[in-house]
Coordinates of C-alpha atoms and ligand atoms in Angstrom, one line a residue:
M1 CA -21.9 16.4 -23.7
N2 CA -24.6 13.9 -24.2
Q3 CA -23.3 10.6 -25.9
N4 CA -24.1 12.2 -29.7
S5 CA -22.1 14.8 -28.6
S6 CA -19.2 12.8 -27.3
A7 CA -19.5 10.4 -30.6
A8 CA -18.9 13.7 -32.4
V9 CA -16.1 15.4 -30.3
M10 CA -14.3 11.8 -30.6
T11 CA -14.5 11.8 -34.7
E12 CA -13.2 15.2 -34.5
Q13 CA -10.3 14.2 -32.0
Q14 CA -9.9 11.1 -34.7
V15 CA -9.7 13.5 -38.0
Y16 CA -7.0 15.7 -35.5
A17 CA -4.8 12.9 -35.5
A18 CA -4.6 11.8 -38.7
R19 CA -3.7 15.2 -39.9
V20 CA -1.1 14.8 -36.7
A21 CA 0.1 11.4 -38.6
A22 CA 0.4 13.2 -41.8
L23 CA 2.4 16.3 -40.7
T24 CA 4.9 13.4 -39.0
A25 CA 5.2 11.7 -42.0
K26 CA 6.7 15.1 -43.6
L27 CA 9.2 15.6 -40.5
Y28 CA 10.5 11.9 -40.0
S29 CA 11.6 9.3 -41.9
E30 CA 10.6 6.3 -39.5
P31 CA 7.5 6.9 -37.3
P32 CA 8.1 9.3 -34.5
K33 CA 8.4 8.3 -31.0
A34 CA 6.2 9.6 -27.9
C35 CA 7.7 9.0 -24.3
V36 CA 4.6 9.4 -21.5
I37 CA 6.0 9.9 -17.8
T38 CA 3.3 9.6 -15.0
F39 CA 3.5 11.2 -11.8
G40 CA 1.0 10.5 -9.0
C41 CA -1.8 7.9 -8.4
Q42 CA -3.4 5.2 -10.1
Q43 CA -6.0 8.2 -11.4
N44 CA -3.5 9.6 -13.4
V45 CA -1.8 6.4 -14.6
S46 CA -5.2 5.2 -15.8
D47 CA -5.1 8.6 -17.7
S48 CA -1.7 7.9 -19.0
E49 CA -2.6 4.8 -20.8
R50 CA -5.3 7.0 -22.6
L51 CA -2.8 9.6 -23.3
K52 CA -0.8 6.7 -24.8
G53 CA -4.0 5.4 -27.0
M54 CA -4.4 8.7 -28.2
L55 CA -0.8 8.5 -29.5
A56 CA -1.0 5.5 -30.7
Q57 CA -3.5 6.9 -32.7
M58 CA -1.5 9.9 -34.1
G59 CA 1.0 7.1 -35.2
Y60 CA 3.5 7.7 -32.3
R61 CA 5.4 4.2 -31.0
L62 CA 5.4 4.5 -27.6
T63 CA 9.0 4.3 -25.7
D64 CA 10.1 4.6 -22.5
D65 CA 14.0 6.7 -23.3
W66 CA 12.5 9.8 -23.4
R67 CA 16.1 11.2 -24.7
N68 CA 14.7 9.6 -27.9
A69 CA 11.1 10.4 -28.0
Q70 CA 10.1 13.4 -30.1
L71 CA 7.1 14.1 -28.0
I72 CA 7.6 14.0 -24.2
L73 CA 4.6 14.2 -22.3
F74 CA 4.3 14.8 -18.3
N75 CA 1.1 13.7 -16.6
T76 CA 1.7 15.2 -13.3
C77 CA 0.5 15.5 -9.6
A78 CA 0.0 18.2 -7.6
V79 CA -1.2 16.4 -4.0
R80 CA 2.2 17.5 -2.1
E81 CA 5.1 19.6 -2.8
H82 CA 7.6 17.2 -3.1
A83 CA 6.0 16.0 -6.1
E84 CA 5.6 19.2 -7.6
D85 CA 9.3 19.9 -7.5
R86 CA 10.0 16.5 -9.1
V87 CA 8.4 17.5 -12.0
Y88 CA 10.0 20.6 -12.1
G89 CA 13.4 19.1 -12.8
N90 CA 12.5 16.8 -14.9
I91 CA 10.7 19.3 -17.3
G92 CA 14.0 21.5 -17.1
R93 CA 16.2 18.3 -18.6
T94 CA 14.1 17.9 -21.9
K95 CA 16.0 21.2 -22.9
A96 CA 18.5 19.5 -24.4
V97 CA 16.1 17.3 -26.6
K98 CA 14.5 20.4 -27.9
R99 CA 17.8 21.7 -28.7
Q100 CA 19.2 18.4 -31.1
N101 CA 15.0 18.8 -32.5
P102 CA 13.6 21.9 -32.4
N103 CA 10.4 19.8 -33.7
A104 CA 9.7 18.2 -31.0
I105 CA 6.8 18.9 -28.6
V106 CA 7.1 18.9 -25.0
G107 CA 3.6 18.7 -22.9
V108 CA 2.9 19.3 -19.3
C109 CA -0.7 17.6 -18.2
G110 CA -2.4 16.4 -15.5
C111 CA -3.3 18.0 -12.1
M112 CA 0.0 20.5 -11.6
A113 CA -1.3 21.5 -15.2
Q114 CA -4.5 22.4 -14.3
R115 CA -3.4 25.0 -11.7
E116 CA -2.8 28.6 -12.5
S117 CA 0.3 29.2 -11.0
V118 CA 1.4 26.3 -12.6
A119 CA 0.6 27.3 -16.0
E120 CA 2.0 30.5 -15.3
K121 CA 5.7 29.6 -14.1
I122 CA 5.6 27.3 -17.6
R123 CA 4.6 30.1 -19.5
R124 CA 7.4 32.4 -18.1
S125 CA 10.2 30.0 -17.6
Y126 CA 10.0 27.4 -19.3
P127 CA 9.8 28.7 -23.1
Y128 CA 10.2 25.2 -24.5
V129 CA 7.4 23.6 -23.3
D130 CA 4.7 23.4 -26.0
M131 CA 1.4 22.4 -24.4
V132 CA 0.3 22.5 -20.8
F133 CA -3.8 21.2 -20.6
G134 CA -5.7 20.4 -17.7
T135 CA -7.1 17.1 -16.1
Q136 CA -10.2 17.9 -18.0
V137 CA -9.6 18.1 -21.8
Q138 CA -6.7 15.9 -21.8
Y139 CA -9.2 13.7 -24.5
R140 CA -8.3 16.8 -26.6
L141 CA -4.4 16.0 -27.2
P142 CA -4.8 15.2 -30.8
E143 CA -5.8 18.5 -31.4
F144 CA -2.9 20.1 -28.6
V145 CA -0.5 18.6 -31.1
Y146 CA -1.7 19.2 -34.4
R147 CA -2.0 23.0 -33.3
R148 CA 1.6 23.1 -32.5
L149 CA 3.1 21.1 -34.8
S150 CA 1.4 23.0 -38.0
G151 CA 3.2 26.1 -36.4
G152 CA 0.4 26.9 -34.2
E153 CA 0.9 29.2 -30.7
R154 CA 1.9 27.7 -27.5
V155 CA -1.0 25.8 -26.1
F156 CA -2.5 26.5 -22.4
E157 CA -6.0 25.1 -21.8
R158 CA -7.0 23.9 -18.7
A159 CA -11.0 24.8 -19.0
L160 CA -12.6 22.9 -16.3
E161 CA -15.7 21.6 -18.0
N162 CA -17.2 19.3 -15.2
G163 CA -19.2 18.2 -17.9
E164 CA -20.1 14.6 -19.1
I165 CA -17.1 12.3 -19.7
P166 CA -16.2 12.0 -23.0
E167 CA -16.1 8.3 -23.7
D168 CA -14.1 6.2 -26.6
V169 CA -11.2 7.3 -25.7
P170 CA -8.8 5.0 -27.5
I171 CA -6.8 3.3 -24.2
L172 CA -2.9 1.7 -24.4
R173 CA -2.9 -0.5 -21.1
D174 CA 0.4 -0.6 -19.2
G175 CA -0.7 -4.0 -18.1
T176 CA -1.3 -7.6 -19.6
L177 CA -3.4 -9.1 -16.5
K178 CA -4.0 -6.4 -14.0
G179 CA -5.9 -3.3 -15.2
W180 CA -7.4 -0.5 -13.8
L181 CA -10.7 0.5 -14.8
P182 CA -12.3 4.7 -14.1
I183 CA -15.8 4.3 -12.8
M184 CA -15.7 8.0 -11.5
Y185 CA -13.8 11.2 -12.0
G186 CA -13.2 14.3 -9.7
C187 CA -14.2 15.3 -5.9
N188 CA -16.8 16.9 -3.7
N189 CA -15.4 16.2 -0.7
F190 CA -12.8 19.6 -0.2
C191 CA -11.1 18.1 3.0
T192 CA -9.3 21.2 4.0
Y193 CA -5.5 20.2 3.3
C194 CA -6.5 18.2 -0.3
I195 CA -5.8 20.2 -3.6
V196 CA -7.4 17.2 -5.8
P197 CA -11.2 18.9 -5.9
Y198 CA -9.4 22.0 -7.6
A199 CA -7.3 19.9 -9.9
R200 CA -9.5 17.3 -10.8
G201 CA -13.1 19.2 -11.2
R202 CA -16.2 18.3 -9.9
E203 CA -17.3 14.7 -9.0
R204 CA -18.7 13.4 -12.1
S205 CA -19.6 9.0 -12.1
R206 CA -19.7 7.3 -15.7
E207 CA -22.7 5.6 -16.6
P208 CA -22.5 1.8 -15.9
E209 CA -22.7 0.9 -19.4
H210 CA -19.8 2.1 -20.4
I211 CA -18.2 0.4 -17.4
I212 CA -19.6 -2.9 -18.0
A213 CA -18.9 -3.2 -21.3
E214 CA -14.9 -1.8 -20.6
A215 CA -15.0 -4.8 -18.1
K216 CA -16.1 -7.2 -20.8
E217 CA -13.5 -6.0 -22.9
M218 CA -10.9 -6.4 -20.4
I219 CA -11.9 -10.0 -19.3
A220 CA -11.8 -10.9 -23.1
A221 CA -8.9 -9.5 -23.3
G222 CA -7.5 -11.7 -20.5
Y223 CA -7.2 -9.4 -17.6
R224 CA -7.6 -11.1 -14.8
D225 CA -7.2 -8.9 -11.7
I226 CA -9.5 -5.5 -12.0
T227 CA -8.8 -2.2 -10.5
L228 CA -12.0 0.3 -10.3
L229 CA -10.9 3.9 -9.7
G230 CA -12.5 6.8 -7.7
Q231 CA -11.8 9.2 -5.6
N232 CA -14.5 8.1 -3.5
V233 CA -15.6 5.2 -5.0
N234 CA -18.7 5.2 -2.4
S235 CA -20.2 7.7 -3.8
Y236 CA -20.9 6.4 -7.2
G237 CA -23.6 7.4 -9.0
K238 CA -25.0 10.2 -6.6
G239 CA -27.5 12.1 -8.3
A240 CA -27.6 10.3 -11.5
A241 CA -30.6 8.8 -13.1
H242 CA -29.7 5.0 -13.2
G243 CA -30.0 5.0 -9.5
L244 CA -27.4 2.4 -9.1
D245 CA -24.6 3.0 -6.2
F246 CA -21.6 1.3 -5.8
A247 CA -22.9 -1.4 -4.1
G248 CA -24.8 -2.3 -6.8
L249 CA -22.6 -1.6 -9.5
L250 CA -19.7 -4.3 -7.9
R251 CA -22.7 -6.8 -7.8
Q252 CA -23.4 -6.3 -11.3
L253 CA -19.2 -6.5 -12.7
N254 CA -19.2 -9.7 -9.9
A255 CA -21.8 -10.7 -11.9
L256 CA -19.9 -11.3 -15.3
E257 CA -19.0 -14.2 -16.4
G258 CA -15.3 -15.2 -16.2
D259 CA -12.4 -15.7 -13.6
F260 CA -11.1 -12.3 -12.3
V261 CA -10.9 -10.3 -9.1
I262 CA -12.0 -6.8 -8.8
R263 CA -10.4 -4.0 -6.9
F264 CA -11.0 -0.9 -5.8
M265 CA -10.1 2.0 -4.4
T266 CA -10.4 4.5 -2.7
S267 CA -13.5 4.5 -0.2
H268 CA -14.1 7.6 2.0
P269 CA -15.6 6.7 5.6
K270 CA -18.2 9.4 5.6
D271 CA -19.7 7.3 2.2
C272 CA -18.5 3.7 3.6
T273 CA -21.4 1.8 4.3
K274 CA -22.0 -1.3 5.9
E275 CA -24.1 -2.4 2.9
L276 CA -21.1 -2.0 1.3
I277 CA -18.9 -4.4 3.3
D278 CA -21.8 -7.4 3.2
T279 CA -21.7 -6.7 -0.8
I280 CA -17.3 -7.3 -0.5
R281 CA -18.3 -10.3 1.7
D282 CA -20.8 -11.7 -0.6
C283 CA -19.4 -11.0 -3.8
E284 CA -17.1 -13.9 -4.6
K285 CA -15.0 -11.4 -7.6
V286 CA -14.2 -9.0 -4.8
S287 CA -10.8 -9.2 -2.9
H288 CA -11.0 -9.0 0.7
H289 CA -9.1 -5.4 0.7
L290 CA -10.4 -2.2 2.2
H291 CA -8.2 0.8 1.6
L292 CA -10.0 3.3 4.1
P293 CA -8.4 6.1 4.5
F294 CA -9.1 7.6 8.3
Q295 CA -6.1 10.3 8.2
S296 CA -6.4 11.0 11.9
G297 CA -7.4 9.3 15.1
S298 CA -8.0 12.6 16.5
D299 CA -11.9 14.2 16.0
R300 CA -10.6 17.8 16.7
I301 CA -8.2 17.6 13.6
L302 CA -10.9 15.2 11.8
R303 CA -12.9 18.1 11.7
R304 CA -10.5 20.5 10.6
M305 CA -9.7 18.4 8.2
N306 CA -13.8 18.4 6.8
R307 CA -13.7 14.9 6.7
Q308 CA -17.4 14.3 7.6
Y309 CA -16.6 11.1 10.5
D310 CA -15.3 10.8 13.5
R311 CA -13.2 8.0 14.9
A312 CA -16.0 6.4 16.5
K313 CA -18.1 5.8 13.4
Y314 CA -14.3 5.1 11.7
L315 CA -13.7 2.3 14.4
E316 CA -17.6 0.9 13.8
L317 CA -16.9 0.7 10.3
I318 CA -13.7 -1.3 10.6
A319 CA -15.5 -3.8 13.7
Y320 CA -17.9 -4.7 10.9
A321 CA -15.9 -5.1 8.0
K322 CA -13.5 -7.7 10.5
E323 CA -16.4 -9.3 11.7
Q324 CA -18.2 -9.8 8.7
I325 CA -15.1 -10.7 6.4
P326 CA -12.5 -12.2 8.9
D327 CA -9.7 -12.5 6.7
V328 CA -10.3 -8.9 5.2
S329 CA -7.1 -7.1 4.5
L330 CA -7.4 -3.6 6.0
T331 CA -4.8 -0.4 4.3
S332 CA -5.1 3.1 4.8
D333 CA -3.4 6.9 4.1
V334 CA -2.4 8.9 7.4
I335 CA -1.4 12.4 7.4
V336 CA 1.1 13.4 10.0
G337 CA 1.6 17.0 11.3
F338 CA -1.9 18.7 9.7
P339 CA -1.8 22.5 11.1
G340 CA -2.6 22.7 14.6
E341 CA -2.1 19.2 15.4
T342 CA -0.9 18.5 18.8
Y343 CA 1.2 15.4 20.1
E344 CA -2.1 14.5 22.2
D345 CA -3.8 14.9 18.8
F346 CA -0.8 12.7 17.2
C347 CA -0.9 10.2 19.9
E348 CA -4.6 9.8 19.2
T349 CA -3.6 8.5 15.4
L350 CA -1.5 5.8 17.0
S351 CA -3.9 4.6 19.5
L352 CA -6.0 4.3 16.1
V353 CA -3.5 2.2 14.2
K354 CA -2.7 0.0 17.4
E355 CA -6.6 -0.7 17.8
V356 CA -7.0 -1.4 13.8
R357 CA -4.0 -3.2 13.1
F358 CA -3.7 -2.3 9.1
A359 CA -1.7 -4.6 6.6
S360 CA 0.1 -1.9 5.4
L361 CA -0.3 2.5 5.9
F362 CA 0.9 4.8 3.3
T363 CA 2.1 7.8 5.8
F364 CA 2.3 11.6 4.6
I365 CA 3.7 14.3 6.2
Y366 CA 1.3 17.2 5.8
S367 CA 2.3 19.2 2.6
P368 CA 0.5 23.0 2.5
R369 CA -1.4 23.6 -0.8
E370 CA -1.6 27.1 -1.9
G371 CA -5.7 28.1 -2.3
T372 CA -6.6 25.4 0.0
P373 CA -8.1 26.2 3.5
A374 CA -5.5 24.3 5.4
A375 CA -2.5 26.3 4.1
M376 CA -3.8 29.3 5.7
M377 CA -4.2 27.8 9.2
D378 CA -1.8 28.4 11.9
D379 CA 0.8 25.6 12.1
P380 CA 3.8 26.1 14.8
V381 CA 4.6 22.6 14.7
T382 CA 8.3 22.8 13.3
R383 CA 9.2 20.3 10.6
E384 CA 11.3 18.4 12.2
E385 CA 9.0 17.6 15.0
K386 CA 6.4 16.6 12.9
G387 CA 9.6 14.6 11.3
V388 CA 9.9 12.6 15.1
W389 CA 6.3 11.9 14.9
F390 CA 6.4 10.3 11.5
D391 CA 8.9 8.1 12.7
E392 CA 7.4 6.9 15.6
L393 CA 4.3 6.0 13.2
L394 CA 6.2 4.3 11.0
R395 CA 8.2 2.2 13.7
V396 CA 4.9 0.9 15.4
Q397 CA 2.9 0.3 12.0
E398 CA 6.8 -1.7 11.2
Q399 CA 5.7 -3.7 14.0
I400 CA 2.5 -4.7 13.9
A401 CA 3.2 -5.3 9.7
A402 CA 5.9 -7.8 11.5
E403 CA 3.9 -9.4 13.9
D404 CA 0.9 -9.8 12.1
E405 CA 2.8 -11.3 8.6
K406 CA 3.4 -14.5 11.4
R407 CA -0.9 -14.9 11.4
F408 CA -0.5 -15.3 7.6
S409 CA 1.6 -19.3 8.3
G410 CA -0.6 -22.1 7.4
R411 CA -3.8 -19.8 5.3
T412 CA -4.6 -20.8 2.4
Y413 CA -5.3 -17.6 -0.6
R414 CA -6.8 -17.4 -4.0
V415 CA -3.8 -16.5 -5.8
L416 CA -3.6 -14.9 -9.2
C417 CA -0.2 -16.3 -10.3
E418 CA 0.9 -12.8 -12.2
G419 CA 4.5 -13.3 -13.2
K420 CA 7.9 -14.8 -12.5
G421 CA 9.0 -14.9 -8.7
S422 CA 12.2 -13.6 -7.7
R423 CA 14.1 -17.0 -7.8
D424 CA 14.2 -19.1 -10.5
G425 CA 11.1 -21.7 -10.7
F426 CA 9.1 -19.8 -8.6
L427 CA 5.8 -17.3 -9.5
S428 CA 4.5 -14.3 -7.4
G429 CA 1.3 -13.0 -7.0
R430 CA -0.7 -11.2 -4.1
T431 CA -2.8 -12.5 -1.1
N432 CA -6.0 -10.6 -0.9
G433 CA -4.6 -7.6 -0.2
T434 CA -1.4 -6.4 -1.4
A435 CA 0.9 -8.4 0.1
V436 CA 3.2 -10.5 -2.0
I437 CA 3.7 -14.4 -2.1
E438 CA 6.0 -16.5 -4.1
F439 CA 6.0 -19.9 -4.9
P440 CA 7.7 -22.7 -6.6
G441 CA 5.3 -22.7 -9.8
E442 CA 5.5 -23.3 -14.2
A443 CA 5.6 -20.0 -16.0
S444 CA 2.9 -21.9 -17.4
L445 CA 0.7 -20.6 -14.8
I446 CA 1.0 -17.2 -15.3
G447 CA -2.8 -15.5 -15.8
E448 CA -4.1 -18.7 -13.7
F449 CA -6.0 -18.7 -10.2
A450 CA -3.9 -20.8 -8.2
R451 CA -4.8 -22.1 -4.2
V452 CA -1.5 -21.0 -2.0
Q453 CA -1.0 -21.8 0.9
V454 CA 1.1 -19.8 3.0
L455 CA 4.3 -21.7 4.5
S456 CA 6.9 -19.2 5.8
T457 CA 6.7 -15.4 6.3
E458 CA 10.2 -14.7 6.9
G459 CA 12.0 -12.2 4.2
G460 CA 8.3 -12.1 2.4
L461 CA 6.1 -14.8 2.3
K462 CA 6.6 -18.1 0.4
G463 CA 4.2 -20.8 -0.3
V464 CA 3.2 -24.1 -2.3
I465 CA 0.4 -24.5 -4.6
L466 CA -2.6 -27.1 -3.2
S467 CA -3.7 -29.1 -6.1
Ligands
SAH1 N1 -9.2 10.4 -2.5 C1 -8.5 10.0 -1.9 C2 -7.0 10.3 -1.6 C3 -6.6 11.1 -2.2 S1 -4.7 11.5 -2.0 C4 -9.4 10.1 0.2 O1 -10.1 10.4 0.2 O2 -9.2 9.0 0.8 C5 -4.2 10.2 -1.4 C6 -3.8 10.6 0.0 O3 -2.4 11.8 0.2 C7 -5.1 11.3 1.0 O4 -5.2 10.2 1.7 C8 -3.9 12.2 2.0 O5 -3.6 11.1 3.0 C9 -2.8 12.4 1.2 N2 -2.2 14.0 0.7 C10 -3.7 14.8 0.2 N3 -3.1 15.8 0.3 C11 -2.3 16.0 1.3 C12 -1.0 17.0 1.6 N4 -1.7 18.6 1.4 N5 -0.4 17.0 2.6 C13 -0.2 15.6 2.7 N6 -0.7 14.4 2.4 C14 -1.8 14.8 1.6
SF4_2 FE1 -9.1 14.7 -1.4 FE2 -10.7 14.9 0.4 FE3 -11.3 14.1 -2.2 FE4 -10.3 12.4 -0.9 S1 -11.9 12.7 -0.6 S2 -9.3 13.7 -3.1 S3 -8.8 14.0 0.8 S4 -10.8 16.2 -0.9
F3S3 FE1 -2.0 13.4 -7.4 FE2 -3.7 14.3 -9.0 FE3 -3.7 12.0 -8.4 S1 -2.8 15.3 -7.5 S2 -2.6 12.3 -6.2 S3 -2.4 13.1 -9.8 S4 -5.9 12.8 -8.3

């Protein structure tokens, strides 16, 4: 899809949106309501903002109450089995809505919908689901709703086009100060445990001018905290004619006028460079937070995971980041109990955690995903035993976080006043990482940056605004 054809595609969808509005005007005496229920990662949250934008364009009012909605859309996640089970449970509950209003529309999209086995299961066992569509055809939502509302067959669409990204999809953002800005979609890394490359297709980067334009719009609309999204932001722009890499993109965004902070996720250690760390150090608007998932501390397991870096390279990057950015906040993802992992391998994960001292960790017990290479590997360790290891990791991390939190005391951070705190007269914001801090302040400061000094760390960070 080149830019002209992208514009033509979006015009076509606008025509469908207008047709949907005309149909629902006949069906309902007041504007119909739509509810989008989102599972999974920030990428899905961002996609849902675009789905909501299209629904608003079709004349739907958005609601959080699915029981009173005329259209319910599940934006799903397939990354672990638990995530999938929750979705099936929720879909089942919409049967009652359809019984009350046969014109109601129920849709399932997102990463689960991209899987053939899921689409088949819904086709057979959930006859009241009207639409199942994959991640790369979401921009065609108006067409799908129109087809179904006008009496067409149930919609099953899950082509992976892997082509250019349709721009100009309308967006209805959830927040007013903090917003998501996708810079790329898909993943080429095929870590052996992971479903994402199958669910999202090949890596595709947005053109810099579209990203810059969206950032400018967000800043003009009052957004002060912008998180750039991608499965592996460090490979932004690879192979593109414009030649801009992620560090270059960060520098361009940093140069935009306005008072705002830029965050990003996720960085893959294999593509994380010292240049990127230097860029974070040098760009005053880029948050001193690096989310760098290591997954395992054992080289043997990292090889079997196809992560394409080793423990030494990971630790070298971390050492460089700490040296260049002394107040850097480090966070990471870890998998416990990958097939074939022994307690000795797990101890290497523990020792890495102790060495790095992350501010926080996202920890997962390995979950086999059908169709991935790891799902075929021997996995002799029981779930119970993995649970014991997992608890051990949590205890170690909790102790590290508690010890390190004390070191926040006395430090000063530039904090965005994000909203009211948990106590009257207090505001809430975040330090450079993900730690929440509360401090006395007027509600009129919400949306402004303030210099906040940490005074106490007992029961959460408390501070005071320095004048
Ligand atoms: N692109 C990101 C991660 C996206 S998925 C990256 O490479 O860092 C988010 C996290 O879910 C992963 O980092 C991993 O820790 C976890 N995860 C992915 N697949 C998993 C599986 N099959 N079982 C358990 N955890 C998994
Ligand atoms: Fe999954 Fe690996 Fe891609 Fe991350 S980099 S999304 S873990 S395949
Ligand atoms: Fe889940 Fe898809 Fe994100 S599988 S973690 S919603 S990319």
